[in-house]
PDB file of C-alpha atoms in Angstrom:
ATOM      1  CA  UNK A  13      12.402  11.643 -19.687  1.00 53.00           C
ATOM      2  CA  UNK A  14      15.791  10.032 -19.080  1.00 58.00           C
ATOM      3  CA  UNK A  15      15.888  11.306 -15.479  1.00 87.00           C
ATOM      4  CA  UNK A  16      12.949   9.258 -14.212  1.00 94.00           C
ATOM      5  CA  UNK A  17      13.539   8.091 -10.642  1.00 96.00           C
ATOM      6  CA  UNK A  18      11.945   5.583  -8.259  1.00 97.00           C
ATOM      7  CA  UNK A  19       8.548   6.702  -6.952  1.00 98.00           C
ATOM      8  CA  UNK A  20       8.016   9.132  -9.844  1.00 98.00           C
ATOM      9  CA  UNK A  21       4.496   8.793 -11.211  1.00 98.00           C
ATOM     10  CA  UNK A  22       4.113   8.720 -14.976  1.00 97.00           C
ATOM     11  CA  UNK A  23       1.013   9.024 -17.130  1.00 97.00           C
ATOM     12  CA  UNK A  24       1.042   6.880 -20.245  1.00 96.00           C
ATOM     13  CA  UNK A  25      -0.003   8.036 -23.715  1.00 93.00           C
ATOM     14  CA  UNK A  26      -2.076   4.958 -24.596  1.00 90.00           C
ATOM     15  CA  UNK A  27      -1.837   1.888 -22.351  1.00 89.00           C
ATOM     16  CA  UNK A  28      -3.574  -0.222 -25.016  1.00 85.00           C
ATOM     17  CA  UNK A  29      -0.359  -0.244 -27.055  1.00 84.00           C
ATOM     18  CA  UNK A  30       1.281  -2.287 -24.272  1.00 87.00           C
ATOM     19  CA  UNK A  31      -1.031  -5.253 -24.801  1.00 83.00           C
ATOM     20  CA  UNK A  32       1.067  -6.603 -27.676  1.00 81.00           C
ATOM     21  CA  UNK A  33       4.209  -6.637 -25.517  1.00 81.00           C
ATOM     22  CA  UNK A  34       2.412  -8.251 -22.553  1.00 85.00           C
ATOM     23  CA  UNK A  35      -0.157 -10.635 -24.089  1.00 84.00           C
ATOM     24  CA  UNK A  36      -0.498 -12.804 -20.959  1.00 85.00           C
ATOM     25  CA  UNK A  37      -0.982  -9.925 -18.549  1.00 90.00           C
ATOM     26  CA  UNK A  38      -3.873 -10.343 -16.061  1.00 92.00           C
ATOM     27  CA  UNK A  39      -7.044  -8.623 -17.180  1.00 92.00           C
ATOM     28  CA  UNK A  40      -7.143  -6.446 -14.050  1.00 94.00           C
ATOM     29  CA  UNK A  41      -3.973  -4.654 -15.205  1.00 94.00           C
ATOM     30  CA  UNK A  42      -5.641  -3.329 -18.363  1.00 94.00           C
ATOM     31  CA  UNK A  43      -8.780  -2.417 -16.453  1.00 93.00           C
ATOM     32  CA  UNK A  44      -6.684  -0.464 -13.957  1.00 94.00           C
ATOM     33  CA  UNK A  45      -4.843   1.377 -16.744  1.00 95.00           C
ATOM     34  CA  UNK A  46      -8.107   2.114 -18.557  1.00 93.00           C
ATOM     35  CA  UNK A  47      -9.417   3.699 -15.357  1.00 93.00           C
ATOM     36  CA  UNK A  48      -6.233   5.641 -14.533  1.00 95.00           C
ATOM     37  CA  UNK A  49      -3.330   5.444 -17.040  1.00 97.00           C
ATOM     38  CA  UNK A  50      -0.749   6.125 -14.318  1.00 98.00           C
ATOM     39  CA  UNK A  51       2.136   3.909 -13.206  1.00 98.00           C
ATOM     40  CA  UNK A  52       4.929   4.307 -10.670  1.00 98.00           C
ATOM     41  CA  UNK A  53       8.626   4.030 -11.484  1.00 98.00           C
ATOM     42  CA  UNK A  54      10.155   0.981  -9.796  1.00 97.00           C
ATOM     43  CA  UNK A  55      13.605   0.700  -8.260  1.00 96.00           C
ATOM     44  CA  UNK A  56      14.991  -1.715 -10.841  1.00 94.00           C
ATOM     45  CA  UNK A  57      17.034  -1.894 -14.013  1.00 93.00           C
ATOM     46  CA  UNK A  58      15.456  -1.878 -17.471  1.00 93.00           C
ATOM     47  CA  UNK A  59      16.676  -2.225 -21.059  1.00 93.00           C
ATOM     48  CA  UNK A  60      17.994   0.861 -22.835  1.00 93.00           C
ATOM     49  CA  UNK A  61      15.163   3.166 -23.831  1.00 93.00           C
ATOM     50  CA  UNK A  62      12.770   1.656 -21.286  1.00 94.00           C
ATOM     51  CA  UNK A  63      11.713   2.470 -17.749  1.00 96.00           C
ATOM     52  CA  UNK A  64      10.703  -0.062 -15.056  1.00 97.00           C
ATOM     53  CA  UNK A  65       7.210   0.677 -13.754  1.00 97.00           C
ATOM     54  CA  UNK A  66       4.537  -0.865 -11.594  1.00 97.00           C
ATOM     55  CA  UNK A  67       0.782  -0.930 -12.168  1.00 97.00           C
ATOM     56  CA  UNK A  68      -1.462  -0.418  -9.148  1.00 95.00           C
ATOM     57  CA  UNK A  69      -4.637  -2.479  -8.907  1.00 89.00           C
ATOM     58  CA  UNK A  70      -7.376  -2.624  -6.297  1.00 83.00           C
ATOM     59  CA  UNK A  71      -5.956  -3.789  -2.983  1.00 76.00           C
ATOM     60  CA  UNK A  72      -2.417  -4.343  -1.757  1.00 76.00           C
ATOM     61  CA  UNK A  73      -2.017  -7.685  -3.497  1.00 78.00           C
ATOM     62  CA  UNK A  74      -2.505  -6.345  -6.994  1.00 88.00           C
ATOM     63  CA  UNK A  75       0.744  -4.929  -8.318  1.00 93.00           C
ATOM     64  CA  UNK A  76       2.192  -5.731 -11.727  1.00 94.00           C
ATOM     65  CA  UNK A  77       5.738  -4.975 -12.904  1.00 94.00           C
ATOM     66  CA  UNK A  78       6.592  -4.160 -16.500  1.00 93.00           C
ATOM     67  CA  UNK A  79       9.049  -2.154 -18.587  1.00 94.00           C
ATOM     68  CA  UNK A  80       7.646   0.556 -20.866  1.00 94.00           C
ATOM     69  CA  UNK A  81       9.331   2.604 -23.553  1.00 93.00           C
ATOM     70  CA  UNK A  82      10.213   6.146 -22.542  1.00 94.00           C
ATOM     71  CA  UNK A  83       8.244   7.257 -25.608  1.00 93.00           C
ATOM     72  CA  UNK A  84       5.087   5.916 -23.929  1.00 93.00           C
ATOM     73  CA  UNK A  85       5.438   8.448 -21.113  1.00 95.00           C
ATOM     74  CA  UNK A  86       3.128  11.426 -21.511  1.00 96.00           C
ATOM     75  CA  UNK A  87       3.731  13.140 -18.173  1.00 96.00           C
ATOM     76  CA  UNK A  88       6.004  12.754 -15.160  1.00 96.00           C
ATOM     77  CA  UNK A  89       5.132  13.895 -11.638  1.00 96.00           C
ATOM     78  CA  UNK A  90       7.740  13.677  -8.881  1.00 96.00           C
ATOM     79  CA  UNK A  91       6.703  13.149  -5.254  1.00 96.00           C
ATOM     80  CA  UNK A  92       8.065  16.590  -4.379  1.00 94.00           C
ATOM     81  CA  UNK A  93       5.769  18.151  -7.000  1.00 92.00           C
ATOM     82  CA  UNK A  94       2.662  16.899  -5.206  1.00 90.00           C
ATOM     83  CA  UNK A  95       2.544  18.879  -1.916  1.00 71.00           C
ATOM     84  CA  UNK A  96       2.099  22.191  -3.773  1.00 52.00           C
ATOM     85  CA  UNK A  97      -0.938  20.906  -5.666  1.00 57.00           C
ATOM     86  CA  UNK A  98      -4.516  21.147  -4.399  1.00 60.00           C
ATOM     87  CA  UNK A  99      -5.016  17.980  -2.369  1.00 65.00           C
ATOM     88  CA  UNK A 100      -7.420  15.498  -3.976  1.00 77.00           C
ATOM     89  CA  UNK A 101      -8.034  13.836  -0.634  1.00 84.00           C
ATOM     90  CA  UNK A 102     -11.209  14.009   1.456  1.00 86.00           C
ATOM     91  CA  UNK A 103     -10.309  16.124   4.476  1.00 84.00           C
ATOM     92  CA  UNK A 104     -11.665  13.605   6.951  1.00 88.00           C
ATOM     93  CA  UNK A 105      -9.267  10.825   6.015  1.00 92.00           C
ATOM     94  CA  UNK A 106      -6.479  10.170   8.555  1.00 94.00           C
ATOM     95  CA  UNK A 107      -3.936  10.319   5.716  1.00 94.00           C
ATOM     96  CA  UNK A 108      -5.177  13.774   4.680  1.00 92.00           C
ATOM     97  CA  UNK A 109      -4.827  15.105   8.224  1.00 91.00           C
ATOM     98  CA  UNK A 110      -1.383  13.524   8.567  1.00 93.00           C
ATOM     99  CA  UNK A 111      -0.283  15.002   5.240  1.00 93.00           C
ATOM    100  CA  UNK A 112      -1.289  18.499   6.308  1.00 90.00           C
ATOM    101  CA  UNK A 113       0.640  18.209   9.575  1.00 90.00           C
ATOM    102  CA  UNK A 114       3.643  16.843   7.695  1.00 90.00           C
ATOM    103  CA  UNK A 115       3.487  19.738   5.248  1.00 88.00           C
ATOM    104  CA  UNK A 116       3.739  22.270   8.076  1.00 83.00           C
ATOM    105  CA  UNK A 117       6.762  20.566   9.610  1.00 81.00           C
ATOM    106  CA  UNK A 118       8.770  19.695   6.494  1.00 86.00           C
ATOM    107  CA  UNK A 119       8.104  22.773   4.364  1.00 81.00           C
ATOM    108  CA  UNK A 120       9.434  24.950   7.172  1.00 75.00           C
ATOM    109  CA  UNK A 121      12.519  22.774   7.506  1.00 75.00           C
ATOM    110  CA  UNK A 122      13.514  23.293   3.883  1.00 77.00           C
ATOM    111  CA  UNK A 123      13.500  19.551   3.155  1.00 83.00           C
ATOM    112  CA  UNK A 124      12.761  18.221  -0.335  1.00 91.00           C
ATOM    113  CA  UNK A 125       9.910  15.790   0.247  1.00 94.00           C
ATOM    114  CA  UNK A 126       6.693  14.409  -1.099  1.00 95.00           C
ATOM    115  CA  UNK A 127       4.056  11.708  -0.651  1.00 96.00           C
ATOM    116  CA  UNK A 128       4.349   8.365  -2.424  1.00 97.00           C
ATOM    117  CA  UNK A 129       2.259   5.179  -2.319  1.00 95.00           C
ATOM    118  CA  UNK A 130      -1.515   5.453  -2.463  1.00 94.00           C
ATOM    119  CA  UNK A 131      -1.504   9.103  -1.368  1.00 95.00           C
ATOM    120  CA  UNK A 132       0.887  10.154  -4.110  1.00 96.00           C
ATOM    121  CA  UNK A 133      -1.037   8.123  -6.679  1.00 95.00           C
ATOM    122  CA  UNK A 134      -4.342   9.740  -5.752  1.00 94.00           C
ATOM    123  CA  UNK A 135      -2.908  13.258  -5.749  1.00 94.00           C
ATOM    124  CA  UNK A 136      -1.356  12.742  -9.188  1.00 94.00           C
ATOM    125  CA  UNK A 137      -4.125  10.814 -10.914  1.00 93.00           C
ATOM    126  CA  UNK A 138      -7.245  11.990  -9.098  1.00 91.00           C
ATOM    127  CA  UNK A 139      -8.306   8.336  -8.865  1.00 91.00           C
ATOM    128  CA  UNK A 140      -9.512   7.418  -5.336  1.00 92.00           C
ATOM    129  CA  UNK A 141      -7.364   4.670  -3.817  1.00 93.00           C
ATOM    130  CA  UNK A 142      -6.773   5.995  -0.268  1.00 93.00           C
ATOM    131  CA  UNK A 143      -8.880   4.464   2.505  1.00 93.00           C
ATOM    132  CA  UNK A 144      -9.435   5.064   6.212  1.00 95.00           C
ATOM    133  CA  UNK A 145      -6.676   2.579   7.037  1.00 94.00           C
ATOM    134  CA  UNK A 146      -4.103   3.674   4.438  1.00 94.00           C
ATOM    135  CA  UNK A 147      -0.565   4.482   5.538  1.00 95.00           C
ATOM    136  CA  UNK A 148       1.045   7.773   4.584  1.00 96.00           C
ATOM    137  CA  UNK A 149       4.132   6.942   2.528  1.00 97.00           C
ATOM    138  CA  UNK A 150       6.706   9.731   2.361  1.00 97.00           C
ATOM    139  CA  UNK A 151       9.971  10.343   0.535  1.00 96.00           C
ATOM    140  CA  UNK A 152      12.685  12.751   1.706  1.00 95.00           C
ATOM    141  CA  UNK A 153      15.312  13.479  -0.913  1.00 94.00           C
ATOM    142  CA  UNK A 154      18.858  14.188   0.316  1.00 91.00           C
ATOM    143  CA  UNK A 155      22.373  13.938  -1.084  1.00 89.00           C
ATOM    144  CA  UNK A 156      23.579  12.153   2.048  1.00 82.00           C
ATOM    145  CA  UNK A 157      21.381  10.770   4.867  1.00 78.00           C
ATOM    146  CA  UNK A 158      23.826  12.157   7.432  1.00 75.00           C
ATOM    147  CA  UNK A 159      22.926  15.720   6.399  1.00 76.00           C
ATOM    148  CA  UNK A 160      19.486  15.664   8.046  1.00 76.00           C
ATOM    149  CA  UNK A 161      19.807  17.938  11.106  1.00 67.00           C
ATOM    150  CA  UNK A 162      17.760  15.994  13.674  1.00 75.00           C
ATOM    151  CA  UNK A 163      16.603  12.610  12.373  1.00 78.00           C
ATOM    152  CA  UNK A 164      15.382  11.374  15.746  1.00 84.00           C
ATOM    153  CA  UNK A 165      13.117  14.386  16.257  1.00 85.00           C
ATOM    154  CA  UNK A 166      11.765  13.889  12.733  1.00 87.00           C
ATOM    155  CA  UNK A 167      11.069  10.220  13.363  1.00 90.00           C
ATOM    156  CA  UNK A 168       9.313  11.054  16.638  1.00 91.00           C
ATOM    157  CA  UNK A 169       7.178  13.743  14.990  1.00 89.00           C
ATOM    158  CA  UNK A 170       6.100  11.455  12.160  1.00 92.00           C
ATOM    159  CA  UNK A 171       5.284   8.676  14.617  1.00 92.00           C
ATOM    160  CA  UNK A 172       2.644  10.840  16.285  1.00 90.00           C
ATOM    161  CA  UNK A 173       0.513  11.615  13.223  1.00 94.00           C
ATOM    162  CA  UNK A 174      -3.119  10.509  12.678  1.00 94.00           C
ATOM    163  CA  UNK A 175      -2.021   7.890  10.114  1.00 96.00           C
ATOM    164  CA  UNK A 176       0.866   5.441  10.244  1.00 96.00           C
ATOM    165  CA  UNK A 177       3.833   6.912   8.341  1.00 96.00           C
ATOM    166  CA  UNK A 178       6.373   4.977   6.282  1.00 96.00           C
ATOM    167  CA  UNK A 179       9.183   7.404   5.457  1.00 95.00           C
ATOM    168  CA  UNK A 180      12.069   6.662   3.120  1.00 95.00           C
ATOM    169  CA  UNK A 181      15.240   8.727   2.825  1.00 94.00           C
ATOM    170  CA  UNK A 182      16.102   8.799  -0.871  1.00 95.00           C
ATOM    171  CA  UNK A 183      19.772   9.302  -1.820  1.00 93.00           C
ATOM    172  CA  UNK A 184      21.711   8.937  -5.093  1.00 92.00           C
ATOM    173  CA  UNK A 185      22.825   5.468  -3.912  1.00 92.00           C
ATOM    174  CA  UNK A 186      19.353   4.232  -2.958  1.00 94.00           C
ATOM    175  CA  UNK A 187      16.791   4.552  -0.176  1.00 96.00           C
ATOM    176  CA  UNK A 188      16.877   4.021   3.589  1.00 94.00           C
ATOM    177  CA  UNK A 189      13.946   3.597   5.975  1.00 95.00           C
ATOM    178  CA  UNK A 190      13.845   6.528   8.399  1.00 93.00           C
ATOM    179  CA  UNK A 191      12.826   4.318  11.313  1.00 92.00           C
ATOM    180  CA  UNK A 192      15.723   1.948  10.752  1.00 92.00           C
ATOM    181  CA  UNK A 193      18.245   4.788  10.508  1.00 90.00           C
ATOM    182  CA  UNK A 194      16.912   6.421  13.662  1.00 88.00           C
ATOM    183  CA  UNK A 195      17.109   3.137  15.593  1.00 88.00           C
ATOM    184  CA  UNK A 196      20.899   3.461  15.768  1.00 85.00           C
ATOM    185  CA  UNK A 197      21.584  -0.138  14.692  1.00 91.00           C
ATOM    186  CA  UNK A 198      25.082  -0.527  13.173  1.00 93.00           C
ATOM    187  CA  UNK A 199      23.850  -1.802   9.796  1.00 95.00           C
ATOM    188  CA  UNK A 200      20.756  -0.873   7.805  1.00 95.00           C
ATOM    189  CA  UNK A 201      19.107  -1.961   4.574  1.00 96.00           C
ATOM    190  CA  UNK A 202      19.844   0.144   1.499  1.00 96.00           C
ATOM    191  CA  UNK A 203      17.263  -0.275  -1.256  1.00 96.00           C
ATOM    192  CA  UNK A 204      19.362  -0.227  -4.424  1.00 94.00           C
ATOM    193  CA  UNK A 205      18.200  -0.668  -8.014  1.00 90.00           C
ATOM    194  CA  UNK A 206      20.305  -3.853  -8.223  1.00 91.00           C
ATOM    195  CA  UNK A 207      18.719  -5.227  -5.063  1.00 93.00           C
ATOM    196  CA  UNK A 208      18.776  -4.589  -1.298  1.00 95.00           C
ATOM    197  CA  UNK A 209      22.068  -4.641   0.581  1.00 96.00           C
ATOM    198  CA  UNK A 210      23.252  -4.156   4.167  1.00 96.00           C
ATOM    199  CA  UNK A 211      25.405  -1.063   4.684  1.00 95.00           C
ATOM    200  CA  UNK A 212      26.778   0.823   7.729  1.00 93.00           C
ATOM    201  CA  UNK A 213      24.209   3.057   9.383  1.00 90.00           C
ATOM    202  CA  UNK A 214      25.335   6.669   8.744  1.00 85.00           C
ATOM    203  CA  UNK A 215      23.480   7.773  11.895  1.00 83.00           C
ATOM    204  CA  UNK A 216      24.798   5.105  14.263  1.00 75.00           C
ATOM    205  CA  UNK A 217      27.771   7.160  15.466  1.00 62.00           C
ATOM    206  CA  UNK A 218      25.582  10.218  15.998  1.00 60.00           C
ATOM    207  CA  UNK A 219      23.205   8.113  18.098  1.00 52.00           C
ATOM    208  CA  UNK A 220      26.094   7.049  20.344  1.00 54.00           C
ATOM    209  CA  UNK A 221      27.122  10.666  20.879  1.00 47.00           C
ATOM    210  CA  UNK A 222      23.646  12.018  21.549  1.00 52.00           C
TER     211      UNK A 222
END
């Protein structure tokens, strides 16, 4: 499990064993893990032999960061593993409709992608967390953000879906927001495990030439 990456979802063997390491943790964290023993890998550093994860509670305001031993990980599911699974989303939800439209576009384009956020969590765990107003969080995995063939067309397509889409372009160096890259601004935010940093926009020159 040494290749765990940000946005990977991991199922824990027995969350109760973490109580000794985090004695002052809010009670809602243990209730959440008792209900669904799944956590998401955070973009952060952790001690050797540990992985930085986040616990999802009810509502946007309930997130808890911790480091868990890699031996506590029972299963790992990557975002790109999720689209090929049977969706655990009610078909009438805007996110479910948006995900199906996204699947048609991105699978045909040969892009490595997958849902993250509440959609990814629900597909992996089976625990209902998606609502009528949930965003669809997406991850596109590339070696270099400049290799995407038509980023502006992609951004336009995702902007017209039934649910609001937040798409990140994941690279070995960190993650970019698709909307920020497509804006053509000279500098963009790179989400790095050591913290965010401003870097040159790899699409800015292409925007000038288009």
